[in-house]
Coordinates of C-alpha atoms and ligand atoms in Angstrom, one line a residue:
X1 CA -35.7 -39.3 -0.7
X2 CA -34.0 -37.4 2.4
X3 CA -35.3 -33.9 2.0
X4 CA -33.2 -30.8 0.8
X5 CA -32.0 -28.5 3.5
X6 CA -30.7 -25.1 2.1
X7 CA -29.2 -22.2 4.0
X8 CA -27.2 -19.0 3.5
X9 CA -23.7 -18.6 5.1
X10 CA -21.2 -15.4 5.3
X11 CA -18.4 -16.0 3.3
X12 CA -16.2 -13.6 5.4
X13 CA -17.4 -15.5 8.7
X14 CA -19.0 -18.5 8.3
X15 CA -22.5 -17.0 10.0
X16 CA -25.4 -19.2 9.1
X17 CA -29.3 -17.7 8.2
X18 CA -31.9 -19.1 6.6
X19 CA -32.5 -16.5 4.2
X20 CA -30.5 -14.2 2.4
X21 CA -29.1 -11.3 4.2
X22 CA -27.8 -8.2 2.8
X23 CA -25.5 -7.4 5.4
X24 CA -23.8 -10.0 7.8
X25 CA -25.2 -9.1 11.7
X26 CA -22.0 -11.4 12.7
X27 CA -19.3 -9.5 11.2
X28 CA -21.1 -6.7 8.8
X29 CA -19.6 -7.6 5.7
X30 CA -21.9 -6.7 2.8
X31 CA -23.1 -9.1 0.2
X32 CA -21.3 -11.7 1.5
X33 CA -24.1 -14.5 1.7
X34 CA -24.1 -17.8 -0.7
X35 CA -26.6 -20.0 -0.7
X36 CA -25.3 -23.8 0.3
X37 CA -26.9 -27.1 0.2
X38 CA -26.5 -28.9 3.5
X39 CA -28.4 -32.1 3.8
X40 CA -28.7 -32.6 8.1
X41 CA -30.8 -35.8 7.8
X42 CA -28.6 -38.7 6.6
X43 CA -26.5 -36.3 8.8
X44 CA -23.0 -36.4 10.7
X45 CA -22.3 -39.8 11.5
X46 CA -18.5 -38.8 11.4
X47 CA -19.7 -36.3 14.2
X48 CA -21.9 -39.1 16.0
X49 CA -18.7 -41.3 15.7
X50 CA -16.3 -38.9 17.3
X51 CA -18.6 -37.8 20.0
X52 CA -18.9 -41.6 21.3
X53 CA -15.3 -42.0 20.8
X54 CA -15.3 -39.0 24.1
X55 CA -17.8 -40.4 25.9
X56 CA -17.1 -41.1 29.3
X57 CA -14.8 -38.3 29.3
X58 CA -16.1 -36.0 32.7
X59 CA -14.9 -32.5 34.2
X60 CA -12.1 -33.3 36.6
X61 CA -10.5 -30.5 39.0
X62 CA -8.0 -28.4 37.7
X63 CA -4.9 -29.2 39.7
X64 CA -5.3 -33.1 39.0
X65 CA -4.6 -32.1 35.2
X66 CA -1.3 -33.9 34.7
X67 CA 0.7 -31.0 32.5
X68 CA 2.5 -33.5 30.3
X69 CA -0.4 -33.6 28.6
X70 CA 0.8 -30.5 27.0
X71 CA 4.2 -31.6 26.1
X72 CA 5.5 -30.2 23.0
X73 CA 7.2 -32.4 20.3
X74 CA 10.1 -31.2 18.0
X75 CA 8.7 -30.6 14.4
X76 CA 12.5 -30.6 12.7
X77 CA 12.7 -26.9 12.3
X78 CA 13.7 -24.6 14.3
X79 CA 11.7 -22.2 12.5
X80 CA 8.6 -23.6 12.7
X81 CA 9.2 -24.5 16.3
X82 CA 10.2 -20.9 17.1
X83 CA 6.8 -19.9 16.0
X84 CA 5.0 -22.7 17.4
X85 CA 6.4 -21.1 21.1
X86 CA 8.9 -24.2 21.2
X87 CA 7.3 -27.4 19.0
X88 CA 4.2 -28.5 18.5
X89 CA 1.4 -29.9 21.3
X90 CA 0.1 -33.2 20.7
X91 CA -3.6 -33.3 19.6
X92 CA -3.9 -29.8 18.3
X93 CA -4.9 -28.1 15.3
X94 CA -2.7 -25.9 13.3
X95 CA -3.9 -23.8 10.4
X96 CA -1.4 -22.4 8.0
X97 CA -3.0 -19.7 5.5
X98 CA -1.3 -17.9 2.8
X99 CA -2.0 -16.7 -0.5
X100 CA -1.4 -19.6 -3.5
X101 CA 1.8 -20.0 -4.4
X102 CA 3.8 -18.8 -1.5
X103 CA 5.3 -22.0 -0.7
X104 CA 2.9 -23.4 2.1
X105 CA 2.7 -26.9 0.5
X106 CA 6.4 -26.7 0.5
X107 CA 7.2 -26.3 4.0
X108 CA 4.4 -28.4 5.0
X109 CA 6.3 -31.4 2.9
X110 CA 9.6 -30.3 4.6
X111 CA 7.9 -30.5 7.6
X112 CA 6.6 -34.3 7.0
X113 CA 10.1 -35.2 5.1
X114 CA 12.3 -33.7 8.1
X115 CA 14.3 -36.2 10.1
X116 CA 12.2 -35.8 13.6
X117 CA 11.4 -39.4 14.1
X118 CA 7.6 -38.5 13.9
X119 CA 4.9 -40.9 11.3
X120 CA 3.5 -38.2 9.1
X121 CA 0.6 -38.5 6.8
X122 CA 0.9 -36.0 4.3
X123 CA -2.8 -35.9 2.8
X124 CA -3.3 -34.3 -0.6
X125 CA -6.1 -33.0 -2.3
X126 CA -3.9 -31.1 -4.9
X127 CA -1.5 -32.7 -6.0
X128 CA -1.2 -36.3 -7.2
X129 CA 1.3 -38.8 -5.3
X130 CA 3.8 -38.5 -8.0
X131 CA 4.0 -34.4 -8.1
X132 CA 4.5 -34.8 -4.5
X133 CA 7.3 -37.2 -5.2
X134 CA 8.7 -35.2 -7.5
X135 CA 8.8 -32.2 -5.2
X136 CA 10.1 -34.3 -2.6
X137 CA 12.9 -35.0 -5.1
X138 CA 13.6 -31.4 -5.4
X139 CA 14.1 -31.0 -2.1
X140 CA 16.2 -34.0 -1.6
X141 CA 15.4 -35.2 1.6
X142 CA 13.9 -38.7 1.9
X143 CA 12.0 -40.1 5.0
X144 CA 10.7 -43.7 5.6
X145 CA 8.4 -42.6 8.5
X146 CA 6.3 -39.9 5.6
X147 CA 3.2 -41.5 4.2
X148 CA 1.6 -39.8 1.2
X149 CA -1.8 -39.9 0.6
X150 CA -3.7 -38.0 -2.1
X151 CA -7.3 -38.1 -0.8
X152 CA -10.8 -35.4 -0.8
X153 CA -13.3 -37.2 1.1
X154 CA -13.2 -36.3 5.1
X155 CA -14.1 -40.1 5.7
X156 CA -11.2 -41.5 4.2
X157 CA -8.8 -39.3 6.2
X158 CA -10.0 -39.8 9.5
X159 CA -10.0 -43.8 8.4
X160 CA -6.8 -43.5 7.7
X161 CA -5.6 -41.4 10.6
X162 CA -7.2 -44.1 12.7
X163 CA -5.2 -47.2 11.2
X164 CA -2.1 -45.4 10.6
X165 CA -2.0 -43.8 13.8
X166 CA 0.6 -40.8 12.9
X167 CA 2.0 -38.0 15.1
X168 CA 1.4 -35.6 12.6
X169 CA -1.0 -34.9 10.0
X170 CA -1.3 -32.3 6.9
X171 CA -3.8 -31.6 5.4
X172 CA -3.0 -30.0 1.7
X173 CA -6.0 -28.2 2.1
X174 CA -9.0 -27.7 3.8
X175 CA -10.7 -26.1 0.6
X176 CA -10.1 -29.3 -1.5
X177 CA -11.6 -31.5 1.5
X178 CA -15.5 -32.8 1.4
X179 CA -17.5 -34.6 3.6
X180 CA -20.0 -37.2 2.4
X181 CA -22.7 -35.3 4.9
X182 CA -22.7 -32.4 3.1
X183 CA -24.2 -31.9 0.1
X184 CA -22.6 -28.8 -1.0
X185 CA -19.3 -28.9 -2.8
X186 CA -15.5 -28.9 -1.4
X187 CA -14.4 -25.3 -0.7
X188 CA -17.7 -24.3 0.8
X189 CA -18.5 -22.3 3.6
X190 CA -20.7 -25.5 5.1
X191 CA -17.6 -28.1 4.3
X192 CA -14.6 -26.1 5.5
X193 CA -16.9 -25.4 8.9
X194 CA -17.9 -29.4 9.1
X195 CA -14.2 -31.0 8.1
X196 CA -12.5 -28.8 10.4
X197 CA -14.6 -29.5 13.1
X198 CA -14.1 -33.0 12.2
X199 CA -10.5 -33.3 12.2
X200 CA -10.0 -31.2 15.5
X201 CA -12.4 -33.7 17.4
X202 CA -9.7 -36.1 16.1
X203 CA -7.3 -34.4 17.4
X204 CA -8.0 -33.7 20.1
X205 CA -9.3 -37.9 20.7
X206 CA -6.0 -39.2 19.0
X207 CA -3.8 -36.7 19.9
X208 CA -2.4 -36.6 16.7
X209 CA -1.2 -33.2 15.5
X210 CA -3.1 -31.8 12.6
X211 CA -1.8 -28.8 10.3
X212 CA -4.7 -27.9 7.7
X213 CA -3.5 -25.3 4.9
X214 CA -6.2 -23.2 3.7
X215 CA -6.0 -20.7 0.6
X216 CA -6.4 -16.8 1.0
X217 CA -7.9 -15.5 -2.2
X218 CA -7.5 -11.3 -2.7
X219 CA -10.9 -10.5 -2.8
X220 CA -11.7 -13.3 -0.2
X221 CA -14.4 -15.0 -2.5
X222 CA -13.7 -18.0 -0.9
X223 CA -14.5 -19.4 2.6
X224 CA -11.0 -18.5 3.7
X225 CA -9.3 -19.3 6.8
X226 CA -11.0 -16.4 8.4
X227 CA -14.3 -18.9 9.2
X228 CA -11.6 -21.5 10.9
X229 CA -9.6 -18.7 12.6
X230 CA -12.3 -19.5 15.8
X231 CA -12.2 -23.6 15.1
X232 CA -8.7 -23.9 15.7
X233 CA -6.0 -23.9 18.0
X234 CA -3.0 -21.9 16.3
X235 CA -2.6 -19.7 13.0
X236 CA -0.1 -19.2 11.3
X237 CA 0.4 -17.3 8.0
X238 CA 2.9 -17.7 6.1
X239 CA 3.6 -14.8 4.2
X240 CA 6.1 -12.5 2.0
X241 CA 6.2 -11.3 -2.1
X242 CA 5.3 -13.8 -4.4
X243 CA 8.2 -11.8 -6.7
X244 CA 11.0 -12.2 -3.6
X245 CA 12.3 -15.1 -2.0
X246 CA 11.7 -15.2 1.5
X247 CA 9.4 -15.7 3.4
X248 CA 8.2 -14.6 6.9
X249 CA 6.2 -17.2 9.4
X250 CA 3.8 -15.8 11.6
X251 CA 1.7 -16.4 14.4
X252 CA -1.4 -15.1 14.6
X253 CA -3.2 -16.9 16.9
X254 CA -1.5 -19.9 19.6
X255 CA -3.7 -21.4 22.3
X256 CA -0.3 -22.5 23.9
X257 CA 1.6 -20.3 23.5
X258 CA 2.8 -16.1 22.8
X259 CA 2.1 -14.9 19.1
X260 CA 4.7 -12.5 18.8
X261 CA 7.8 -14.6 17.4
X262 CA 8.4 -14.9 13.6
X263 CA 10.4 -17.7 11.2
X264 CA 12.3 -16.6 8.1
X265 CA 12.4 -18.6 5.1
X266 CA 14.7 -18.2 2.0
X267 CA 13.0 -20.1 -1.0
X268 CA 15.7 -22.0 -3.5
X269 CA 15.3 -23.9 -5.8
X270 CA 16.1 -26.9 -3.8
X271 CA 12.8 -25.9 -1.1
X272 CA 13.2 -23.4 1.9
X273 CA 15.7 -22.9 3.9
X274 CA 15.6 -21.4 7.9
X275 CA 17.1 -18.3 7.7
X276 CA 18.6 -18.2 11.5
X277 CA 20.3 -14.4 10.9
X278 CA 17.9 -11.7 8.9
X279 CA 19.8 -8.9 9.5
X280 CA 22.5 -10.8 7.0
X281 CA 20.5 -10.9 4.1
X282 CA 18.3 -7.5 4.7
X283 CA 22.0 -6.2 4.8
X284 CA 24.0 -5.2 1.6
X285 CA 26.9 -4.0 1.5
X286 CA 28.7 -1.3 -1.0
X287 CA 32.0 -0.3 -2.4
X288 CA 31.0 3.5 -1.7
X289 CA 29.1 5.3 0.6
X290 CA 25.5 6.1 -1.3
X291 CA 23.0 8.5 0.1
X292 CA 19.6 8.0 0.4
X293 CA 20.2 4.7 2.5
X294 CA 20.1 4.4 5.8
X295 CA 19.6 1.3 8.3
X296 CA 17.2 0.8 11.2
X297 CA 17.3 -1.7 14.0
X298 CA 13.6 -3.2 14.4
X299 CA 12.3 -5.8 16.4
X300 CA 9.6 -8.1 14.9
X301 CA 7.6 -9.8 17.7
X302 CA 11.1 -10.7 19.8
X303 CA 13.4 -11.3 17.1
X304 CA 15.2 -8.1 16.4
X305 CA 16.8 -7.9 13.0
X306 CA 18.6 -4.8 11.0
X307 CA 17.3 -3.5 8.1
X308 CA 18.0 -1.5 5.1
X309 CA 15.7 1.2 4.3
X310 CA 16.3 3.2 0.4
X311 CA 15.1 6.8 -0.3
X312 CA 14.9 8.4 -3.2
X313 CA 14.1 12.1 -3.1
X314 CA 13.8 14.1 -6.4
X315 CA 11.9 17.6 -7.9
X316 CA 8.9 17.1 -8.4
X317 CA 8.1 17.3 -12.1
X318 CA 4.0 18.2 -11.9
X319 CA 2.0 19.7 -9.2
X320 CA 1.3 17.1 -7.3
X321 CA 4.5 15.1 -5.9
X322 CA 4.1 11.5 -5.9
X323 CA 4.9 9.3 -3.2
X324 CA 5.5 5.7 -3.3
X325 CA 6.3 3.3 -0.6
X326 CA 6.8 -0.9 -0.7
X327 CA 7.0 -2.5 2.5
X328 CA 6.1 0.8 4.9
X329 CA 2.7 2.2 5.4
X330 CA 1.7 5.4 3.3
X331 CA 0.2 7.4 5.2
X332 CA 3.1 7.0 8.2
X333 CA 5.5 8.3 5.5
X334 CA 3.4 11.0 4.6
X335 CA 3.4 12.3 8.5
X336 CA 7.2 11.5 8.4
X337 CA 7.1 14.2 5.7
X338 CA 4.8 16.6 6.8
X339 CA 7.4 16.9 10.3
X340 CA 10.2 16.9 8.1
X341 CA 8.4 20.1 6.5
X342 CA 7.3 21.7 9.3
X343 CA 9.9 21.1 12.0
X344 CA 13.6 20.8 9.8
X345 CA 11.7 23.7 7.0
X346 CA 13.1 20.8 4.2
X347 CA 10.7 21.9 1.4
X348 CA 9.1 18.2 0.8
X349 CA 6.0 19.6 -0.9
X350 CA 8.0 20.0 -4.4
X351 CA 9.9 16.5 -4.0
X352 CA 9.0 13.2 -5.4
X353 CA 9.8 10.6 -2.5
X354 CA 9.8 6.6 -3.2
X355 CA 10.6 4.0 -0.7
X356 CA 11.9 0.8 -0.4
X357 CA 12.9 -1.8 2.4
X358 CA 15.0 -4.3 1.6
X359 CA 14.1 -8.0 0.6
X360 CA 10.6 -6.7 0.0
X361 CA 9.8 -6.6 3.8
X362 CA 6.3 -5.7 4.8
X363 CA 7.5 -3.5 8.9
X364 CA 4.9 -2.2 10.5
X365 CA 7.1 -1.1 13.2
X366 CA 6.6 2.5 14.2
X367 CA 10.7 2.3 15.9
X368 CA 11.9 2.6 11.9
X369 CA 10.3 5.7 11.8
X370 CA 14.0 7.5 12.6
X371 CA 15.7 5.5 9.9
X372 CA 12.9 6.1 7.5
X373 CA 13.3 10.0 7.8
X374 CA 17.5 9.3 8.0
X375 CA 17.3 7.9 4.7
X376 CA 14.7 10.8 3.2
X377 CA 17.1 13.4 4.6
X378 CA 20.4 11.6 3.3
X379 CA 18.7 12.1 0.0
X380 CA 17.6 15.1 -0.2
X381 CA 21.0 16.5 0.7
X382 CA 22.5 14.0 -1.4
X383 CA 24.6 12.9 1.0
X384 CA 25.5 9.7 2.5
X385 CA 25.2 8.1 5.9
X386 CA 28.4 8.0 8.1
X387 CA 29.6 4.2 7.7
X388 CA 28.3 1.7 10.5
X389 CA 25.7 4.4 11.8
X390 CA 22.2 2.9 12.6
X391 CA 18.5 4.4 13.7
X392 CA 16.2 3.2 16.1
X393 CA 13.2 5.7 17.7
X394 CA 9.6 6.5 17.0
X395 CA 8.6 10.5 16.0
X396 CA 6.0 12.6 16.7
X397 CA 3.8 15.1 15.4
X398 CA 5.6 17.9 17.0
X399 CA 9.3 16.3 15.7
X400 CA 10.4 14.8 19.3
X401 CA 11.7 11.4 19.0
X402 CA 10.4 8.8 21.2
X403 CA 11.3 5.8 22.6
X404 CA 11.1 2.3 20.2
X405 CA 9.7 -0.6 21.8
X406 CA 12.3 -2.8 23.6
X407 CA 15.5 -0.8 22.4
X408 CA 17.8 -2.4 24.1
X409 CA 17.8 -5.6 22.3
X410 CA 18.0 -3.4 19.0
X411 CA 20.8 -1.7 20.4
X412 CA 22.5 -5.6 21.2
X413 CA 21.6 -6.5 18.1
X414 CA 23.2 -3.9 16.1
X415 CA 26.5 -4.1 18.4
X416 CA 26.2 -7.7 17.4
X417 CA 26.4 -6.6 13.4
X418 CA 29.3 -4.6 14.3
X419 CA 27.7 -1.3 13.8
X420 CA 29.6 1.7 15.5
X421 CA 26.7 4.0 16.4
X422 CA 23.2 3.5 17.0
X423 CA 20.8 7.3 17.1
X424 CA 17.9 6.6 19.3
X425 CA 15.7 8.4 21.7
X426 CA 16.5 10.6 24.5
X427 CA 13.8 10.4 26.2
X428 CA 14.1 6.2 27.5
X429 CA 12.9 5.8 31.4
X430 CA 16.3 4.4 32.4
X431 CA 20.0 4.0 31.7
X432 CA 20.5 1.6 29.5
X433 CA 22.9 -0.9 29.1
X434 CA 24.7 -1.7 26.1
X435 CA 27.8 -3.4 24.6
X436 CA 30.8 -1.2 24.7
X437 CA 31.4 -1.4 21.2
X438 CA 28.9 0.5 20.3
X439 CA 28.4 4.2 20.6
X440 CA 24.3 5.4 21.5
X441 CA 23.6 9.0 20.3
X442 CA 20.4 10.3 22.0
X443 CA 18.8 12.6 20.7
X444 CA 15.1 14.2 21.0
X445 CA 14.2 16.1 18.2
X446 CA 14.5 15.7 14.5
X447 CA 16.2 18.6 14.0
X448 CA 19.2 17.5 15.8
X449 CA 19.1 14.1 13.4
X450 CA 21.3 15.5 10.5
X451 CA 24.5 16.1 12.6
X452 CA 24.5 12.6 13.9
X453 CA 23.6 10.9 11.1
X454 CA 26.5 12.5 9.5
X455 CA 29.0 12.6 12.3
X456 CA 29.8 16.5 11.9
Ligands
LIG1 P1 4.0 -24.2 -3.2 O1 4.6 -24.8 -2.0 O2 3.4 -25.1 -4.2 O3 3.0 -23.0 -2.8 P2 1.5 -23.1 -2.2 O4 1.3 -24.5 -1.7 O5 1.6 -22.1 -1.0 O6 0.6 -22.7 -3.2 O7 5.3 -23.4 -3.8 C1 5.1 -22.3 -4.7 C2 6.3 -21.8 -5.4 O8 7.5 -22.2 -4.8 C3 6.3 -22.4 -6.7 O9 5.9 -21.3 -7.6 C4 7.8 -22.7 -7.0 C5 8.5 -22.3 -5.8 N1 9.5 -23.4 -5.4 C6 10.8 -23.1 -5.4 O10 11.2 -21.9 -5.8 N2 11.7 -24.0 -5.0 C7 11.4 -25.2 -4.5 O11 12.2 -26.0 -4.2 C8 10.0 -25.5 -4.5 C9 9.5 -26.9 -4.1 C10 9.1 -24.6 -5.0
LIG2 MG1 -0.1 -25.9 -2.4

């Protein structure tokens, strides 16, 4: 009988020991080890098999490299392409995390069903042939070239990748996946680590594309995607409130290519659909002027986009004042109030201030920091925003307004929109250009904020 081989493995990071550990010397997570059974003697011949598939392969200088080699193919969507940096590369391996239920097996079946003229094998460890059918239904696209294939064991797949020889496999997910040489069960730290490293070797031998979707829990219980994050060649999370529809793409990580560009999804019921233009649906627009709304130009990675920001400013009715915020970090808002206090003397410590971006947008850009303080201010004076008025510009501790990242192209955007004014640092290195329908306010303090925001 082939002897039992135990060890422990981080859940956070995949680091092996081979005894318990409190704390992970890889990553420093506490109480993060399991114990796993992995059985190395009948071991890896999946391993053994795509090794000698590469032998013969030698180092070769670097300028005989022929660059095609890296030639990109089109996946169907310009949204996935977009963050891809312009299609996908033959032979590598793309992870896609996201939390359960956010639509990843969705897009990946769009992907498989879209018209690109590639052979996809859509491999499913979820979901049985027929759910996939009926989903495919639903989105009511149909595609000769998609093969559908609701398999768990490693050995299997890679069979099957072989014969079929596709351009592009998925791989519906990684934590449903097993390989016959481990003992321990699908979703484990050992199996992720072995069937990922499994299907990039054939990759990266076939050149066949490989996306693998992998499950983020909350509490990160499960070996998540983190552990693969170093395996593969691009992340990508896909990402957005389970409660709203869309849904923002992300790079994380791209061996061939930048990280910063984003795709937006709207879900409907009939599947997701690109959403070329943000600023149109992050946009709403009113009868009558409201206060305590007030829009900022951002710029997500390279994509600039407007969007609405929503303040609501009210007495305080206990000590304390509460302060809420969805989409916006807390504690930046709470600075925003604190200069708001100290350098415009608005009395924020007896207010109650909530806010809101639209669409339920998570920004993490520090450039929406003027129209974050536009809308507080249009609240607590109850009075609305000039029409077609717009914010862009960082603030400081001591109330200055600075500079937000790459302002010219929020500036083009929001000209593009058809906004009439756009309020946004004073202190930018050089001239800048802009369209000449739109009107740039500097300014470089807070306290002159109010007049332009309100055209006085
Ligand atoms: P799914 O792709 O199964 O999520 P994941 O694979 O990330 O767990 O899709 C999740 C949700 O999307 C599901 O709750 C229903 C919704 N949905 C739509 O709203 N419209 C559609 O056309 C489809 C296919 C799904
Ligand atoms: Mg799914």
């Amino acid at each position: 009988m082939a002897k039992v081989k135990k060890a422990f493995f981080c859940r956070s990071c995949g680091f092996e020991a081979p005894k318990w550990l409190g704390k992970c010397p890889s990553c420093g997570e506490w109480n993060s080890f399991t114990e796993e059974v992995i059985a190395r003697e009948s071991a890896t011949p999946s391993l053994a098999a795509a090794a000698s598939l590469q032998r013969g392969s030698r180092p070769q200088p670097i300028r005989e490299i022929r660059e095609s080699d890296h030639r990109r193919i089109d996946t169907g969507n310009a949204e996935v392409n977009r963050v891809l940096g312009g299609g996908v590369v033959p032979g590598s391996l793309v992870l896609l995390g996201g939390e359960p239920g956010i639509g990843k097996s969705t897009l990946s079946l769009q992907l498989a069903l879209a018209h690109n003229g590639l052979k996809t094998l859509y491999v499913s460890g979820e979901e049985s042939a027929e759910q996939i059918r009926m989903r495919a239904d639903r989105i009511g696209i149909c595609n000769e070239q998609c093969l559908i294939y609701p398999e768990t064991l490693l050995e299997n797949i890679t069979a099957q990748i072989v014969e079929e020889q596709p351009h592009v496999v998925i791989i519906d997910s990684i934590q449903t996946i097993y390989s016959e040489s481990i003992e321990s069960s699908a979703g484990s730290v050992s199996q992720i680590r072995e069937c990922a490293a499994t299907l990039l070797k054939y990759a990266k031998t076939t050149g066949t594309a490989i996306f693998i979707i992998g499950h983020i829990t909350k509490d990160g219980t499960i070996a998540g995607p983190k552990i693969l994050e170093h395996i593969v060649d691009v992340v990508l999370q896909f990402e957005g409130d389970a409660n709203n529809c869309y849904r923002i793409l992300r790079g994380i990580k791209n061996r061939f290519g930048a990280t910063f560009e984003i795709g937006v999804f709207e879900m409907l019921d009939h599947g997701l659909r690109s959403v070329d233009n943000p600023s149109e649906i992050l946009l709403s627009h009113y009868e009558e002027a409201l206060s305590g709304i007030a829009v900022g130009a951002t710029v997500d990675g390279l994509r600039p986009y407007l969007i609405e920001v929503q303040a609501l400013v009210c007495n305080a009715a206990y000590g304390t004042p509460q302060r809420s915020t969805t989409g916006f970090d807390s504690r930046r808002m709470s600075m925003l109030l604190a200069v708001l206090e100290k350098r415009v003397g608005m009395k924020m410590f007896q207010k109650d201030v909530f806010l809101n971006f639209a669409g339920g947008f998570k920004v993490a850009d520090t450039g929406l920091d003027l129209a974050v303080v536009a809308a507080v201010i249009s609240s607590y004076f109850d009075r609305p925003v000039a029409e077609g008025v717009c914010c862009a510009g960082e603030i400081g501790l001591s109330g200055e307004v600075r500079p937000a990242p790459r302002t010219e192209q929020r500036i083009s955007e929001a000209a593009r929109l058809g906004f009439r004014r756009i309020i946004v640092s004073g202190y930018l290195a050089k001239q800048l250009k802009h369209p000449k329908s739109i009107e740039v306010v500097t300014i470089n303090n807070i306290a002159e904020l109010p007049k332009a925001l309100f055209m006085e």
